[in-house]
């Protein structure tokens, strides 16, 4: 059974940092590009970042570029999202997702994502 389990969310003040993790099981993690997607209350899903299988190629939404860093450890089957300089508008439920084979890491089409985690809540508030 394919599973993606996110963790690391929480409440933080503006300007603070959080590190999200996503642990994968049930499939060969190292064979799949991965992404982070978030959904704020009352809004649709927003692609945040993507990373290729080896971790050498990454991309970010303009809204998080320069503040967030995506990475992965294939030996640990884990995807990460380091979030710095957090803003209230970063408040959302954050999901990790695997990409369908052959899809570019820059895709924002939700149909290109195969498996999803259950999400971890990030709240940025003073």
mmCIF file with all atom_site columns, C-alpha atoms in Angstrom:
data_model
loop_
_atom_site.group_PDB
_atom_site.id
_atom_site.type_symbol
_atom_site.label_atom_id
_atom_site.label_alt_id
_atom_site.label_comp_id
_atom_site.label_asym_id
_atom_site.label_entity_id
_atom_site.label_seq_id
_atom_site.pdbx_PDB_ins_code
_atom_site.Cartn_x
_atom_site.Cartn_y
_atom_site.Cartn_z
_atom_site.occupancy
_atom_site.B_iso_or_equiv
_atom_site.pdbx_formal_charge
_atom_site.auth_seq_id
_atom_site.auth_comp_id
_atom_site.auth_asym_id
_atom_site.auth_atom_id
_atom_site.pdbx_PDB_model_num
ATOM 1   C CA . UNK A 1 1   ? 0.000   0.000  0.000   1.00 0.00 ? 1   UNK A CA 1
ATOM 2   C CA . UNK A 1 2   ? 1.345   3.389  -1.033  1.00 0.00 ? 2   UNK A CA 1
ATOM 3   C CA . UNK A 1 3   ? 1.589   5.778  1.892   1.00 0.00 ? 3   UNK A CA 1
ATOM 4   C CA . UNK A 1 4   ? 2.808   9.334  2.295   1.00 0.00 ? 4   UNK A CA 1
ATOM 5   C CA . UNK A 1 5   ? 2.823   10.681 5.825   1.00 0.00 ? 5   UNK A CA 1
ATOM 6   C CA . UNK A 1 6   ? 3.555   14.351 6.472   1.00 0.00 ? 6   UNK A CA 1
ATOM 7   C CA . UNK A 1 7   ? 4.746   15.751 9.775   1.00 0.00 ? 7   UNK A CA 1
ATOM 8   C CA . UNK A 1 8   ? 6.372   18.845 11.217  1.00 0.00 ? 8   UNK A CA 1
ATOM 9   C CA . UNK A 1 9   ? 3.531   21.306 10.944  1.00 0.00 ? 9   UNK A CA 1
ATOM 10  C CA . UNK A 1 10  ? 2.491   23.606 13.744  1.00 0.00 ? 10  UNK A CA 1
ATOM 11  C CA . UNK A 1 11  ? 1.914   27.182 14.773  1.00 0.00 ? 11  UNK A CA 1
ATOM 12  C CA . UNK A 1 12  ? 4.686   29.716 14.383  1.00 0.00 ? 12  UNK A CA 1
ATOM 13  C CA . UNK A 1 13  ? 5.025   33.482 14.537  1.00 0.00 ? 13  UNK A CA 1
ATOM 14  C CA . UNK A 1 14  ? 5.655   35.537 11.399  1.00 0.00 ? 14  UNK A CA 1
ATOM 15  C CA . UNK A 1 15  ? 9.313   35.372 10.498  1.00 0.00 ? 15  UNK A CA 1
ATOM 16  C CA . UNK A 1 16  ? 9.705   31.945 12.051  1.00 0.00 ? 16  UNK A CA 1
ATOM 17  C CA . UNK A 1 17  ? 10.721  28.639 10.523  1.00 0.00 ? 17  UNK A CA 1
ATOM 18  C CA . UNK A 1 18  ? 9.371   25.120 10.230  1.00 0.00 ? 18  UNK A CA 1
ATOM 19  C CA . UNK A 1 19  ? 10.650  21.951 8.577   1.00 0.00 ? 19  UNK A CA 1
ATOM 20  C CA . UNK A 1 20  ? 8.086   19.620 7.108   1.00 0.00 ? 20  UNK A CA 1
ATOM 21  C CA . UNK A 1 21  ? 8.814   15.946 6.457   1.00 0.00 ? 21  UNK A CA 1
ATOM 22  C CA . UNK A 1 22  ? 7.026   13.415 4.296   1.00 0.00 ? 22  UNK A CA 1
ATOM 23  C CA . UNK A 1 23  ? 7.851   9.746  4.786   1.00 0.00 ? 23  UNK A CA 1
ATOM 24  C CA . UNK A 1 24  ? 7.021   7.411  1.929   1.00 0.00 ? 24  UNK A CA 1
ATOM 25  C CA . UNK A 1 25  ? 6.335   3.703  1.922   1.00 0.00 ? 25  UNK A CA 1
ATOM 26  C CA . UNK A 1 26  ? 4.830   1.100  -0.368  1.00 0.00 ? 26  UNK A CA 1
ATOM 27  C CA . UNK A 1 27  ? 6.614   2.245  -3.522  1.00 0.00 ? 27  UNK A CA 1
ATOM 28  C CA . UNK A 1 28  ? 10.138  2.933  -4.778  1.00 0.00 ? 28  UNK A CA 1
ATOM 29  C CA . UNK A 1 29  ? 10.454  6.514  -3.560  1.00 0.00 ? 29  UNK A CA 1
ATOM 30  C CA . UNK A 1 30  ? 13.691  7.200  -5.421  1.00 0.00 ? 30  UNK A CA 1
ATOM 31  C CA . UNK A 1 31  ? 11.975  6.564  -8.764  1.00 0.00 ? 31  UNK A CA 1
ATOM 32  C CA . UNK A 1 32  ? 9.449   9.375  -8.385  1.00 0.00 ? 32  UNK A CA 1
ATOM 33  C CA . UNK A 1 33  ? 9.609   13.132 -8.681  1.00 0.00 ? 33  UNK A CA 1
ATOM 34  C CA . UNK A 1 34  ? 7.874   14.694 -5.681  1.00 0.00 ? 34  UNK A CA 1
ATOM 35  C CA . UNK A 1 35  ? 6.066   17.922 -4.865  1.00 0.00 ? 35  UNK A CA 1
ATOM 36  C CA . UNK A 1 36  ? 4.617   19.935 -2.035  1.00 0.00 ? 36  UNK A CA 1
ATOM 37  C CA . UNK A 1 37  ? 1.142   21.399 -2.501  1.00 0.00 ? 37  UNK A CA 1
ATOM 38  C CA . UNK A 1 38  ? -0.762  23.544 -0.022  1.00 0.00 ? 38  UNK A CA 1
ATOM 39  C CA . UNK A 1 39  ? -4.352  24.558 0.473   1.00 0.00 ? 39  UNK A CA 1
ATOM 40  C CA . UNK A 1 40  ? -5.333  27.602 2.477   1.00 0.00 ? 40  UNK A CA 1
ATOM 41  C CA . UNK A 1 41  ? -8.782  27.887 4.070   1.00 0.00 ? 41  UNK A CA 1
ATOM 42  C CA . UNK A 1 42  ? -11.390 28.746 1.461   1.00 0.00 ? 42  UNK A CA 1
ATOM 43  C CA . UNK A 1 43  ? -8.918  28.515 -1.422  1.00 0.00 ? 43  UNK A CA 1
ATOM 44  C CA . UNK A 1 44  ? -7.960  25.947 -4.006  1.00 0.00 ? 44  UNK A CA 1
ATOM 45  C CA . UNK A 1 45  ? -4.770  23.870 -3.923  1.00 0.00 ? 45  UNK A CA 1
ATOM 46  C CA . UNK A 1 46  ? -1.549  25.722 -4.716  1.00 0.00 ? 46  UNK A CA 1
ATOM 47  C CA . UNK A 1 47  ? 1.598   24.029 -5.968  1.00 0.00 ? 47  UNK A CA 1
ATOM 48  C CA . UNK A 1 48  ? 4.521   25.052 -3.765  1.00 0.00 ? 48  UNK A CA 1
ATOM 49  C CA . UNK A 1 49  ? 7.611   23.190 -4.931  1.00 0.00 ? 49  UNK A CA 1
ATOM 50  C CA . UNK A 1 50  ? 8.863   20.190 -6.867  1.00 0.00 ? 50  UNK A CA 1
ATOM 51  C CA . UNK A 1 51  ? 12.011  18.061 -6.875  1.00 0.00 ? 51  UNK A CA 1
ATOM 52  C CA . UNK A 1 52  ? 13.304  15.439 -9.268  1.00 0.00 ? 52  UNK A CA 1
ATOM 53  C CA . UNK A 1 53  ? 14.175  11.859 -8.392  1.00 0.00 ? 53  UNK A CA 1
ATOM 54  C CA . UNK A 1 54  ? 17.817  12.528 -7.570  1.00 0.00 ? 54  UNK A CA 1
ATOM 55  C CA . UNK A 1 55  ? 17.241  15.817 -5.807  1.00 0.00 ? 55  UNK A CA 1
ATOM 56  C CA . UNK A 1 56  ? 19.437  17.799 -8.160  1.00 0.00 ? 56  UNK A CA 1
ATOM 57  C CA . UNK A 1 57  ? 16.632  19.763 -9.795  1.00 0.00 ? 57  UNK A CA 1
ATOM 58  C CA . UNK A 1 58  ? 14.101  21.819 -7.890  1.00 0.00 ? 58  UNK A CA 1
ATOM 59  C CA . UNK A 1 59  ? 11.531  24.499 -8.587  1.00 0.00 ? 59  UNK A CA 1
ATOM 60  C CA . UNK A 1 60  ? 9.384   26.817 -6.506  1.00 0.00 ? 60  UNK A CA 1
ATOM 61  C CA . UNK A 1 61  ? 6.272   28.923 -6.750  1.00 0.00 ? 61  UNK A CA 1
ATOM 62  C CA . UNK A 1 62  ? 7.091   32.620 -6.890  1.00 0.00 ? 62  UNK A CA 1
ATOM 63  C CA . UNK A 1 63  ? 5.279   33.106 -3.581  1.00 0.00 ? 63  UNK A CA 1
ATOM 64  C CA . UNK A 1 64  ? 7.841   30.975 -1.702  1.00 0.00 ? 64  UNK A CA 1
ATOM 65  C CA . UNK A 1 65  ? 10.991  31.364 -3.786  1.00 0.00 ? 65  UNK A CA 1
ATOM 66  C CA . UNK A 1 66  ? 13.953  32.366 -1.656  1.00 0.00 ? 66  UNK A CA 1
ATOM 67  C CA . UNK A 1 67  ? 12.206  31.356 1.572   1.00 0.00 ? 67  UNK A CA 1
ATOM 68  C CA . UNK A 1 68  ? 11.439  27.641 1.135   1.00 0.00 ? 68  UNK A CA 1
ATOM 69  C CA . UNK A 1 69  ? 13.814  24.813 0.266   1.00 0.00 ? 69  UNK A CA 1
ATOM 70  C CA . UNK A 1 70  ? 12.731  21.383 -0.908  1.00 0.00 ? 70  UNK A CA 1
ATOM 71  C CA . UNK A 1 71  ? 15.021  18.392 -0.492  1.00 0.00 ? 71  UNK A CA 1
ATOM 72  C CA . UNK A 1 72  ? 14.894  14.635 -0.256  1.00 0.00 ? 72  UNK A CA 1
ATOM 73  C CA . UNK A 1 73  ? 16.792  11.749 1.284   1.00 0.00 ? 73  UNK A CA 1
ATOM 74  C CA . UNK A 1 74  ? 16.211  8.693  -0.869  1.00 0.00 ? 74  UNK A CA 1
ATOM 75  C CA . UNK A 1 75  ? 17.983  6.429  1.612   1.00 0.00 ? 75  UNK A CA 1
ATOM 76  C CA . UNK A 1 76  ? 15.379  7.419  4.203   1.00 0.00 ? 76  UNK A CA 1
ATOM 77  C CA . UNK A 1 77  ? 12.433  7.589  1.765   1.00 0.00 ? 77  UNK A CA 1
ATOM 78  C CA . UNK A 1 78  ? 11.759  11.094 3.014   1.00 0.00 ? 78  UNK A CA 1
ATOM 79  C CA . UNK A 1 79  ? 10.894  14.415 1.409   1.00 0.00 ? 79  UNK A CA 1
ATOM 80  C CA . UNK A 1 80  ? 11.477  17.703 3.221   1.00 0.00 ? 80  UNK A CA 1
ATOM 81  C CA . UNK A 1 81  ? 10.355  21.298 3.009   1.00 0.00 ? 81  UNK A CA 1
ATOM 82  C CA . UNK A 1 82  ? 12.378  23.842 4.974   1.00 0.00 ? 82  UNK A CA 1
ATOM 83  C CA . UNK A 1 83  ? 10.273  26.965 5.407   1.00 0.00 ? 83  UNK A CA 1
ATOM 84  C CA . UNK A 1 84  ? 11.922  30.169 6.585   1.00 0.00 ? 84  UNK A CA 1
ATOM 85  C CA . UNK A 1 85  ? 10.683  33.744 6.960   1.00 0.00 ? 85  UNK A CA 1
ATOM 86  C CA . UNK A 1 86  ? 7.140   32.472 7.250   1.00 0.00 ? 86  UNK A CA 1
ATOM 87  C CA . UNK A 1 87  ? 4.271   34.850 6.574   1.00 0.00 ? 87  UNK A CA 1
ATOM 88  C CA . UNK A 1 88  ? 0.613   34.709 7.619   1.00 0.00 ? 88  UNK A CA 1
ATOM 89  C CA . UNK A 1 89  ? -0.289  33.989 3.989   1.00 0.00 ? 89  UNK A CA 1
ATOM 90  C CA . UNK A 1 90  ? 1.699   30.736 4.232   1.00 0.00 ? 90  UNK A CA 1
ATOM 91  C CA . UNK A 1 91  ? -0.991  29.391 6.559   1.00 0.00 ? 91  UNK A CA 1
ATOM 92  C CA . UNK A 1 92  ? -2.371  26.259 4.916   1.00 0.00 ? 92  UNK A CA 1
ATOM 93  C CA . UNK A 1 93  ? -2.630  22.512 4.986   1.00 0.00 ? 93  UNK A CA 1
ATOM 94  C CA . UNK A 1 94  ? 0.545   21.223 3.350   1.00 0.00 ? 94  UNK A CA 1
ATOM 95  C CA . UNK A 1 95  ? 0.529   17.996 1.350   1.00 0.00 ? 95  UNK A CA 1
ATOM 96  C CA . UNK A 1 96  ? 3.291   15.998 -0.241  1.00 0.00 ? 96  UNK A CA 1
ATOM 97  C CA . UNK A 1 97  ? 2.501   14.226 -3.470  1.00 0.00 ? 97  UNK A CA 1
ATOM 98  C CA . UNK A 1 98  ? 4.225   11.936 -5.918  1.00 0.00 ? 98  UNK A CA 1
ATOM 99  C CA . UNK A 1 99  ? 4.204   12.824 -9.585  1.00 0.00 ? 99  UNK A CA 1
ATOM 100 C CA . UNK A 1 100 ? 2.975   10.504 -12.287 1.00 0.00 ? 100 UNK A CA 1
ATOM 101 C CA . UNK A 1 101 ? 5.806   9.038  -14.395 1.00 0.00 ? 101 UNK A CA 1
ATOM 102 C CA . UNK A 1 102 ? 7.051   11.375 -17.094 1.00 0.00 ? 102 UNK A CA 1
ATOM 103 C CA . UNK A 1 103 ? 5.584   14.520 -15.557 1.00 0.00 ? 103 UNK A CA 1
ATOM 104 C CA . UNK A 1 104 ? 7.794   17.556 -15.088 1.00 0.00 ? 104 UNK A CA 1
ATOM 105 C CA . UNK A 1 105 ? 8.461   18.785 -11.559 1.00 0.00 ? 105 UNK A CA 1
ATOM 106 C CA . UNK A 1 106 ? 7.048   22.181 -12.526 1.00 0.00 ? 106 UNK A CA 1
ATOM 107 C CA . UNK A 1 107 ? 3.566   20.851 -13.152 1.00 0.00 ? 107 UNK A CA 1
ATOM 108 C CA . UNK A 1 108 ? 0.689   22.544 -11.374 1.00 0.00 ? 108 UNK A CA 1
ATOM 109 C CA . UNK A 1 109 ? -1.972  20.254 -12.842 1.00 0.00 ? 109 UNK A CA 1
ATOM 110 C CA . UNK A 1 110 ? -3.410  18.254 -9.963  1.00 0.00 ? 110 UNK A CA 1
ATOM 111 C CA . UNK A 1 111 ? -4.166  15.387 -12.343 1.00 0.00 ? 111 UNK A CA 1
ATOM 112 C CA . UNK A 1 112 ? -0.409  14.896 -12.697 1.00 0.00 ? 112 UNK A CA 1
ATOM 113 C CA . UNK A 1 113 ? -0.081  13.873 -9.064  1.00 0.00 ? 113 UNK A CA 1
ATOM 114 C CA . UNK A 1 114 ? -0.432  10.226 -8.165  1.00 0.00 ? 114 UNK A CA 1
ATOM 115 C CA . UNK A 1 115 ? -0.425  9.688  -4.426  1.00 0.00 ? 115 UNK A CA 1
ATOM 116 C CA . UNK A 1 116 ? -1.065  12.226 -1.681  1.00 0.00 ? 116 UNK A CA 1
ATOM 117 C CA . UNK A 1 117 ? -0.449  12.352 2.027   1.00 0.00 ? 117 UNK A CA 1
ATOM 118 C CA . UNK A 1 118 ? -3.048  13.402 4.584   1.00 0.00 ? 118 UNK A CA 1
ATOM 119 C CA . UNK A 1 119 ? -1.504  16.831 5.064   1.00 0.00 ? 119 UNK A CA 1
ATOM 120 C CA . UNK A 1 120 ? 0.063   18.723 7.941   1.00 0.00 ? 120 UNK A CA 1
ATOM 121 C CA . UNK A 1 121 ? -1.264  22.076 9.154   1.00 0.00 ? 121 UNK A CA 1
ATOM 122 C CA . UNK A 1 122 ? 0.950   25.143 9.171   1.00 0.00 ? 122 UNK A CA 1
ATOM 123 C CA . UNK A 1 123 ? -0.378  28.232 10.914  1.00 0.00 ? 123 UNK A CA 1
ATOM 124 C CA . UNK A 1 124 ? 1.555   31.492 10.896  1.00 0.00 ? 124 UNK A CA 1
ATOM 125 C CA . UNK A 1 125 ? 0.146   33.982 13.338  1.00 0.00 ? 125 UNK A CA 1
ATOM 126 C CA . UNK A 1 126 ? 1.235   36.426 15.982  1.00 0.00 ? 126 UNK A CA 1
#
